[in-house]
Structures are given as structure tokens and as C-alpha cells.
Coordinates of C-alpha atoms and ligand atoms in Angstrom, one line a residue:
M736 CA 93.7 65.0 80.2
A737 CA 93.2 68.9 81.1
D738 CA 91.1 70.3 78.3
S739 CA 87.6 69.0 79.1
R740 CA 86.6 69.9 75.4
L741 CA 89.3 67.8 74.0
E742 CA 88.3 64.8 76.7
R743 CA 84.8 65.3 75.5
S744 CA 85.8 65.4 71.8
A745 CA 87.9 62.0 72.5
I746 CA 85.3 60.1 74.5
V747 CA 82.3 60.8 71.2
G748 CA 84.9 59.8 69.2
C749 CA 85.8 56.9 70.8
L750 CA 82.4 55.6 71.4
L751 CA 80.7 56.7 68.2
G752 CA 83.9 55.4 66.3
G753 CA 83.6 51.9 67.6
A754 CA 79.5 52.2 67.0
V755 CA 79.8 53.0 63.6
G756 CA 83.2 50.3 62.7
D757 CA 80.8 47.7 64.8
A758 CA 77.7 48.4 62.2
L759 CA 79.9 48.5 59.3
G760 CA 81.5 45.3 60.4
L761 CA 78.7 43.4 61.6
P762 CA 76.7 41.7 58.4
R763 CA 80.5 40.3 57.4
E764 CA 81.3 39.2 60.7
G765 CA 82.5 35.6 60.5
L766 CA 82.8 35.7 56.6
S767 CA 86.4 34.8 54.8
P768 CA 87.6 37.9 53.1
A769 CA 87.1 36.1 49.6
R770 CA 83.4 35.6 50.5
A771 CA 82.4 38.7 52.2
Q772 CA 83.7 40.5 49.0
R773 CA 81.6 38.3 46.7
F774 CA 78.8 38.9 49.0
F775 CA 79.0 42.7 49.7
G776 CA 81.6 44.1 47.7
A777 CA 84.0 46.5 49.1
P778 CA 83.5 47.6 52.8
D779 CA 82.3 51.0 52.0
R780 CA 78.6 51.5 53.3
H781 CA 76.4 49.9 55.3
R782 CA 74.8 46.1 54.9
M783 CA 73.0 45.3 57.3
L784 CA 69.3 46.2 56.8
F785 CA 68.2 47.8 53.7
G786 CA 71.9 49.6 53.2
R787 CA 71.3 50.7 57.0
G788 CA 73.5 49.5 59.9
M789 CA 72.9 48.1 63.3
I790 CA 75.2 48.2 66.5
S791 CA 76.1 44.8 68.2
D792 CA 77.2 43.8 71.4
D793 CA 80.8 45.5 70.9
T794 CA 79.3 49.1 71.2
E795 CA 76.6 47.8 74.2
H796 CA 79.6 46.3 76.1
A797 CA 81.6 49.9 75.7
C798 CA 78.4 52.0 76.8
L799 CA 78.2 49.6 79.9
V800 CA 82.0 50.6 80.8
A801 CA 80.5 54.5 80.2
E802 CA 78.0 54.0 82.1
A803 CA 79.3 52.4 85.1
L804 CA 82.1 54.6 85.0
I805 CA 79.3 57.6 85.6
R806 CA 77.4 55.7 88.5
S807 CA 80.6 54.7 90.4
G808 CA 82.1 58.2 90.5
S809 CA 86.1 57.5 91.0
D810 CA 85.7 54.4 92.8
A811 CA 87.4 51.2 91.0
K812 CA 85.4 48.8 93.1
N813 CA 82.0 50.3 92.4
F814 CA 82.9 50.3 89.0
E815 CA 83.5 46.3 89.1
Q816 CA 79.7 46.3 90.4
Q817 CA 78.4 48.4 88.5
L818 CA 79.8 46.7 85.1
A819 CA 78.4 43.4 86.6
R820 CA 75.2 45.1 87.0
G821 CA 74.9 46.3 83.3
L822 CA 76.3 43.2 82.2
R823 CA 73.4 40.9 84.0
R824 CA 71.0 43.2 82.6
W825 CA 72.1 43.1 79.0
L826 CA 71.9 39.3 79.4
L827 CA 68.3 39.6 80.3
C828 CA 67.2 41.9 78.2
F829 CA 67.5 39.1 75.3
S830 CA 70.4 40.5 73.9
V831 CA 72.5 38.5 71.3
G832 CA 75.9 38.7 69.8
G833 CA 78.2 38.4 72.6
G834 CA 81.4 35.7 72.2
A835 CA 80.7 32.6 74.3
A836 CA 83.1 33.6 77.2
T837 CA 81.4 36.9 78.1
F838 CA 77.8 34.9 77.6
Q839 CA 78.6 32.2 80.2
A840 CA 80.0 34.6 82.7
C841 CA 77.1 36.9 81.8
I842 CA 74.7 33.6 83.3
K843 CA 77.0 33.1 85.8
L844 CA 76.5 36.8 87.2
C845 CA 73.0 36.4 86.9
L846 CA 73.3 33.3 89.1
G847 CA 74.5 35.3 91.8
V848 CA 78.3 34.4 91.4
S849 CA 80.8 37.2 92.2
T850 CA 82.6 39.6 90.0
S851 CA 85.9 37.9 91.0
H852 CA 84.8 34.0 90.2
S853 CA 82.6 35.0 87.2
G854 CA 85.4 35.4 84.1
V855 CA 85.8 32.7 82.1
D856 CA 89.3 30.9 81.0
S857 CA 89.3 32.5 77.7
A858 CA 91.7 34.8 75.6
G859 CA 88.5 36.2 73.3
N860 CA 88.0 39.7 72.7
G861 CA 85.4 40.7 75.1
A862 CA 87.6 42.3 77.8
V863 CA 89.1 43.8 74.7
I864 CA 85.9 45.8 73.2
R865 CA 85.7 47.8 76.8
S866 CA 88.9 48.8 77.2
A867 CA 89.7 51.6 74.9
L868 CA 87.1 54.3 76.8
L869 CA 89.5 52.7 80.0
G870 CA 92.7 53.7 77.9
V871 CA 91.2 57.3 77.5
V872 CA 90.0 58.2 80.6
F873 CA 92.6 56.8 82.9
G874 CA 95.5 56.6 80.5
R875 CA 97.4 59.0 82.3
D876 CA 97.7 57.1 85.6
R877 CA 99.5 53.8 85.0
N878 CA 98.3 52.3 88.2
K879 CA 94.7 53.4 88.0
L880 CA 94.9 52.1 84.3
R881 CA 95.8 48.4 85.4
E882 CA 93.2 48.6 88.0
Y883 CA 90.3 49.6 85.8
V884 CA 91.3 47.5 83.0
R885 CA 92.2 44.4 85.3
R886 CA 88.7 44.6 87.0
S887 CA 87.0 45.2 83.6
T888 CA 88.4 42.1 82.6
R889 CA 88.3 39.9 84.9
I890 CA 84.4 39.8 85.1
T891 CA 84.2 37.9 82.2
H892 CA 87.4 36.7 81.1
R893 CA 90.4 35.3 83.5
N894 CA 92.8 34.4 80.7
E895 CA 95.9 36.5 81.3
R896 CA 96.1 37.1 77.5
A897 CA 92.8 38.7 77.8
Y898 CA 93.9 41.1 80.2
Q899 CA 97.3 41.7 78.4
G900 CA 94.9 42.4 75.0
A901 CA 92.7 44.9 76.7
L902 CA 95.5 46.9 78.6
T903 CA 97.5 47.1 74.9
V904 CA 94.0 48.4 73.4
A905 CA 93.5 50.9 76.2
V906 CA 97.5 51.8 76.3
A907 CA 96.8 52.6 72.1
A908 CA 93.8 54.6 72.9
Y909 CA 95.6 56.5 75.5
I910 CA 98.2 57.7 73.1
S911 CA 95.7 58.1 70.0
A912 CA 93.7 60.5 72.2
N913 CA 96.7 62.6 73.6
E914 CA 100.0 62.4 71.7
S915 CA 100.8 64.9 68.9
E916 CA 102.3 61.9 67.2
V917 CA 101.7 58.0 67.0
S918 CA 104.7 55.6 66.5
G919 CA 105.1 51.7 67.0
H920 CA 108.3 53.2 68.9
L921 CA 106.1 55.2 71.5
L922 CA 103.7 52.3 71.9
L923 CA 106.1 49.7 72.5
S924 CA 108.0 52.2 75.2
Q925 CA 104.4 52.5 77.0
L926 CA 103.9 48.8 76.7
R927 CA 106.9 47.7 78.6
H928 CA 106.3 50.1 81.4
V929 CA 102.6 49.1 81.6
L930 CA 102.3 45.3 80.8
D931 CA 104.0 43.3 83.9
G932 CA 102.7 39.8 84.9
K933 CA 103.8 36.8 83.7
D934 CA 104.3 35.9 79.9
S935 CA 103.9 39.8 79.3
Y936 CA 107.0 39.1 77.1
Y937 CA 105.1 36.8 74.7
F938 CA 102.2 39.7 73.9
I939 CA 105.0 42.0 73.5
G940 CA 106.5 40.0 71.0
L941 CA 103.1 39.9 69.0
I942 CA 103.1 43.6 69.2
E943 CA 106.5 44.0 68.1
D944 CA 105.9 42.1 65.1
A945 CA 102.8 44.4 64.2
V946 CA 104.9 47.2 64.8
D947 CA 107.6 45.9 61.9
S948 CA 104.7 44.8 59.5
A949 CA 103.0 48.6 59.8
R950 CA 106.6 49.6 59.3
S951 CA 107.0 47.3 56.0
K952 CA 103.6 49.0 55.2
E953 CA 101.8 45.6 54.3
R954 CA 98.7 44.7 53.9
V955 CA 97.2 43.7 57.7
S956 CA 95.8 40.3 55.4
N957 CA 99.7 39.0 55.2
L958 CA 100.0 39.7 58.9
A959 CA 96.8 38.1 59.9
L960 CA 97.8 35.0 57.7
R961 CA 101.0 34.8 59.3
L962 CA 99.6 34.7 62.8
G963 CA 97.7 31.4 61.2
C964 CA 94.1 33.4 60.2
H965 CA 93.3 31.4 57.1
R966 CA 89.8 32.9 56.9
G967 CA 90.4 36.1 58.3
I968 CA 90.9 38.0 61.7
T969 CA 90.0 35.4 64.4
G970 CA 87.9 36.5 67.8
F971 CA 91.5 35.8 70.0
V972 CA 93.4 38.4 71.3
E973 CA 96.4 37.3 70.5
H974 CA 95.4 37.7 66.5
T975 CA 92.8 40.7 66.9
V976 CA 95.0 43.1 68.8
P977 CA 98.5 42.4 66.6
C978 CA 96.1 43.1 63.6
V979 CA 94.4 46.2 64.9
I980 CA 97.6 47.7 66.2
Q981 CA 99.3 47.0 62.8
V982 CA 96.5 49.2 60.8
W983 CA 95.8 51.9 63.5
L984 CA 99.7 52.7 63.1
R985 CA 99.6 53.0 59.4
Y986 CA 96.6 55.2 59.5
P987 CA 96.5 56.9 62.6
N988 CA 94.6 60.0 61.3
N989 CA 92.7 57.9 58.6
Y990 CA 89.5 56.6 60.0
Q991 CA 87.4 55.4 57.1
A992 CA 91.1 53.8 55.0
A993 CA 91.5 52.0 58.5
L994 CA 88.1 51.1 59.0
Q995 CA 88.1 49.6 55.0
E996 CA 91.1 48.0 56.0
I997 CA 90.5 45.5 58.8
I998 CA 87.1 45.0 57.5
G999 CA 88.5 43.5 54.2
A1000 CA 90.4 41.3 56.1
G1001 CA 87.2 39.4 56.7
G1002 CA 86.7 37.4 60.3
D1003 CA 85.3 38.9 63.3
T1004 CA 84.7 42.1 61.2
D1005 CA 82.6 43.7 63.9
T1006 CA 84.5 43.4 66.8
T1007 CA 88.2 44.6 64.8
A1008 CA 86.4 47.5 63.2
A1009 CA 84.8 48.6 66.3
I1010 CA 88.0 48.5 68.6
L1011 CA 90.1 50.2 65.6
G1012 CA 87.6 52.6 65.2
S1013 CA 87.6 53.5 68.9
I1014 CA 91.1 54.0 69.0
I1015 CA 91.0 56.4 65.8
G1016 CA 87.8 58.2 66.7
A1017 CA 89.8 59.1 70.5
R1018 CA 92.4 61.0 68.5
E1019 CA 90.3 62.4 65.3
G1020 CA 86.6 63.0 67.3
K1021 CA 83.0 62.4 65.7
G1022 CA 84.2 64.9 62.8
A1023 CA 86.5 62.2 61.6
I1024 CA 83.8 59.4 60.6
P1025 CA 82.8 59.9 57.2
E1026 CA 79.1 61.7 57.3
R1027 CA 77.3 58.7 55.3
W1028 CA 78.6 55.9 57.8
L1029 CA 77.5 57.9 61.2
N1030 CA 74.0 59.0 59.7
G1031 CA 73.7 54.9 58.5
V1032 CA 73.4 53.7 62.2
V1033 CA 69.8 53.8 62.4
D1034 CA 69.5 51.7 65.8
W1035 CA 67.4 53.0 68.8
P1036 CA 66.9 53.3 71.8
Q1037 CA 70.4 53.2 72.1
S1038 CA 71.0 55.7 68.9
N1039 CA 74.1 57.8 67.8
Q1040 CA 72.3 60.9 70.0
W1041 CA 72.1 58.7 73.0
I1042 CA 75.8 57.6 72.8
E1043 CA 76.5 61.3 72.5
K1044 CA 74.5 62.3 75.4
L1045 CA 76.1 59.3 77.6
A1046 CA 80.0 60.7 76.2
A1047 CA 78.8 64.2 77.5
T1048 CA 77.8 62.8 80.5
L1049 CA 80.7 60.9 81.4
S1050 CA 82.9 63.7 80.5
R1051 CA 80.8 65.9 82.8
Q1052 CA 81.4 63.2 85.6
L1053 CA 85.0 62.8 85.2
N1054 CA 84.7 66.9 85.7
E1055 CA 83.0 67.3 88.7
G1056 CA 84.0 63.7 90.3
K1057 CA 80.7 62.9 91.8
P1058 CA 78.8 59.8 90.9
Q1059 CA 75.5 60.7 88.3
S1060 CA 72.9 59.0 86.3
P1061 CA 73.8 58.2 82.7
P1062 CA 70.9 59.2 80.0
K1063 CA 67.7 57.1 80.5
I1064 CA 66.7 54.2 78.2
A1065 CA 63.3 52.8 77.7
W1066 CA 64.3 49.3 78.9
P1067 CA 60.8 47.2 77.7
L1068 CA 61.7 48.9 74.4
L1069 CA 65.4 47.5 74.1
V1070 CA 63.8 44.0 74.6
A1071 CA 61.5 44.6 71.6
R1072 CA 64.5 45.8 69.5
N1073 CA 66.9 43.0 70.5
L1074 CA 64.2 40.8 69.7
L1075 CA 64.1 42.4 65.5
F1076 CA 67.7 42.4 65.9
A1077 CA 67.8 38.3 66.2
L1078 CA 65.4 38.0 63.3
V1079 CA 67.5 40.4 61.4
V1080 CA 70.5 38.1 62.4
L1081 CA 68.7 35.0 61.5
L1082 CA 68.2 36.1 58.1
H1083 CA 71.5 36.7 57.6
G1084 CA 72.3 33.6 58.5
F1085 CA 70.0 31.9 56.4
R1086 CA 70.9 33.8 53.2
R1087 CA 74.4 32.7 54.1
I1088 CA 73.6 29.0 53.0
L1089 CA 73.0 30.2 49.8
P1090 CA 75.4 30.7 47.1
P1091 CA 77.7 33.0 46.1
Y1092 CA 80.3 30.5 47.8
Ligands
LIG629 MG1 79.9 41.9 68.0

């Protein structure tokens, strides 16, 4: 990206677009589309805590990628070590909400296992939620993109599908931030160049089906059903990524409509909305996020303002090339926040025991 203002807008939009999607989808996570509708009605407002939204691991891990990029300068190996350091800190701050594979990998990292052996054989979404920002930053350089996505993925997920899903989302985010027109044809032609490795034809086949589905303008819930998701989109890349791509191709410029559609399809809603929100946010910037959605996220200390500062620092670092320090965060306060967050999640869990079913 040559224009630094454009780059900054894309980074801010990517991180905030993901955060708002995460917060909107979070109260519905794991519910079927029908039960979520009975519980909360249409996905058009925050429902986590007194009509406000909170972020989860999806946003926290995207921010860890930004922090690792800022600290490591242009050194990919150092990036991997900095990301591992962030993941260890994330676990030690009593964070909750990550997928099982990410959690296991973080425990291994805390026990001193190296980044090349910490990953678990899982094709969950953990690495995909970290890859949109890598696409925005490195998408122009195919080899660099592959290297950063590979290093980011293998820390937690060593299954090849996790890498293929992460790379697909990174390419989508790059196209979204840079190309004047978004199309399935463009996505597929770039993917065929970038996705190598064994079995990549299988993943490209999944994306081809998603492109056909978008072309026929069907609801994403129909695609999810064909993929075998009967209670909403699961947290596995081979379900999540085609569904996210399908909605993105139908609404590349419409953040609100896209997020309502993917959250309405149920399942792993915080993650699907975070990934889709970060891809569209990278194109449209912060201004495309409805104000009531943006201002309704009341999290702290990783607030919207902190995320914007983080994006600004990353943009500066990319222009100057030298490693820098990310904006400070009060870690003891983050622990207190995480304990409160765990309580809110627990209350939502208890509420689900009660009707409506
Ligand atoms: Mg989450």
C-alpha cells in the first residue's frame, strides 16, 4: 500500500470492524439461528451487558498480531516470538473464550514449548481470526504473506486446513483493502497463486462453491446447511471461511447488512462476524460501522480508542520500518476486566438453561 493515509484507514477499519462484529455476535455464540432469534430478536443491537457490547478472544488476538508487528519491525522470526509472548500473556491474564486448540497451545507456550511445536492438530478458527490484518499489511508480497500467515498459524494450529483458511481470509482482506472492485473471480485467481501445499485443491473447491453461492444470491444459511451445519456455522475453518467469503462477496461495501446476515446464520457468531467485519472494515474504514454499534462497545482497557491508537502505531511502524512500542495497557486492570467478563459469560450460560428453547 503506497498511501499511508489509506493504509491507516484500512488498519483501523480492519481492527475496529472485527471488534464490533465480535461484540455483536458474542451473546449469540453457539446458539442455533432459530434459538438466537427467539432469545434476542434480529441481530441489530448489542446484547451482552445492559444493551452494550464486549469484545472476546477474536479481537484480543487480532490486536496481539498488531502488537507483535509493531514490536518486531520487519523481522518475521521476531514477529513469531513476539506473538507467542502476547499469547502467553493473554493466557496468564485469566482470559477466557478462546477455542480449545488455542488454549492448549497457549498452555504449551507457557510451559516453555517452542513456537514450532506449540501448535495443535486442529482446523479451528483460532489462526483465521489473526490473519485478516496480515493480509492488509503484507498482501502485496505473496511470499511475505505466506511466511507471516504460516508463522502466525503454526503457533496454535498445525493442521494444514487452518493455514489454508487463514491464508484465504488474508487474501480476501488484501483484495478488500486494495482493489476497486471485489469479485469471486479475482479472489479465486489470487488464491490459486497463493495457496500451495498438499490438498489446497480441496480448500479452493470450497471457495469455488462459496463464489457460486454468492453469484446465485442465496442466503448464507443455505450454504451453511449444504456444508453440514444444521445448528449454525461451526468454529471450523472449512465451514466458517466459505460462509464468510460468501457474505463478503454479496456485500463487499455494506458492513451492516453483511454482519446481520452472518450473525443471523447462527453458530460461532462472534468469530464469523469478527472475521467478516475485519475484511469489510479494511475496505470501508471506521466510517462504515454504524455509530450505535461502534459506540455501543464499552470494553476497557482494550477500548475502541486504545484499538485506534494501536492501529495508528502500526501504521507509523510500517512507514518507518523500525520496531516500536505499542500503546500501553494496564495489565492488572485487564485481569480485573477478564474476571468480570468471565462472570458475564457465566450469567449468559445460566440464562440459556431457561426458555425460550
Ligand atoms: Mg470469541
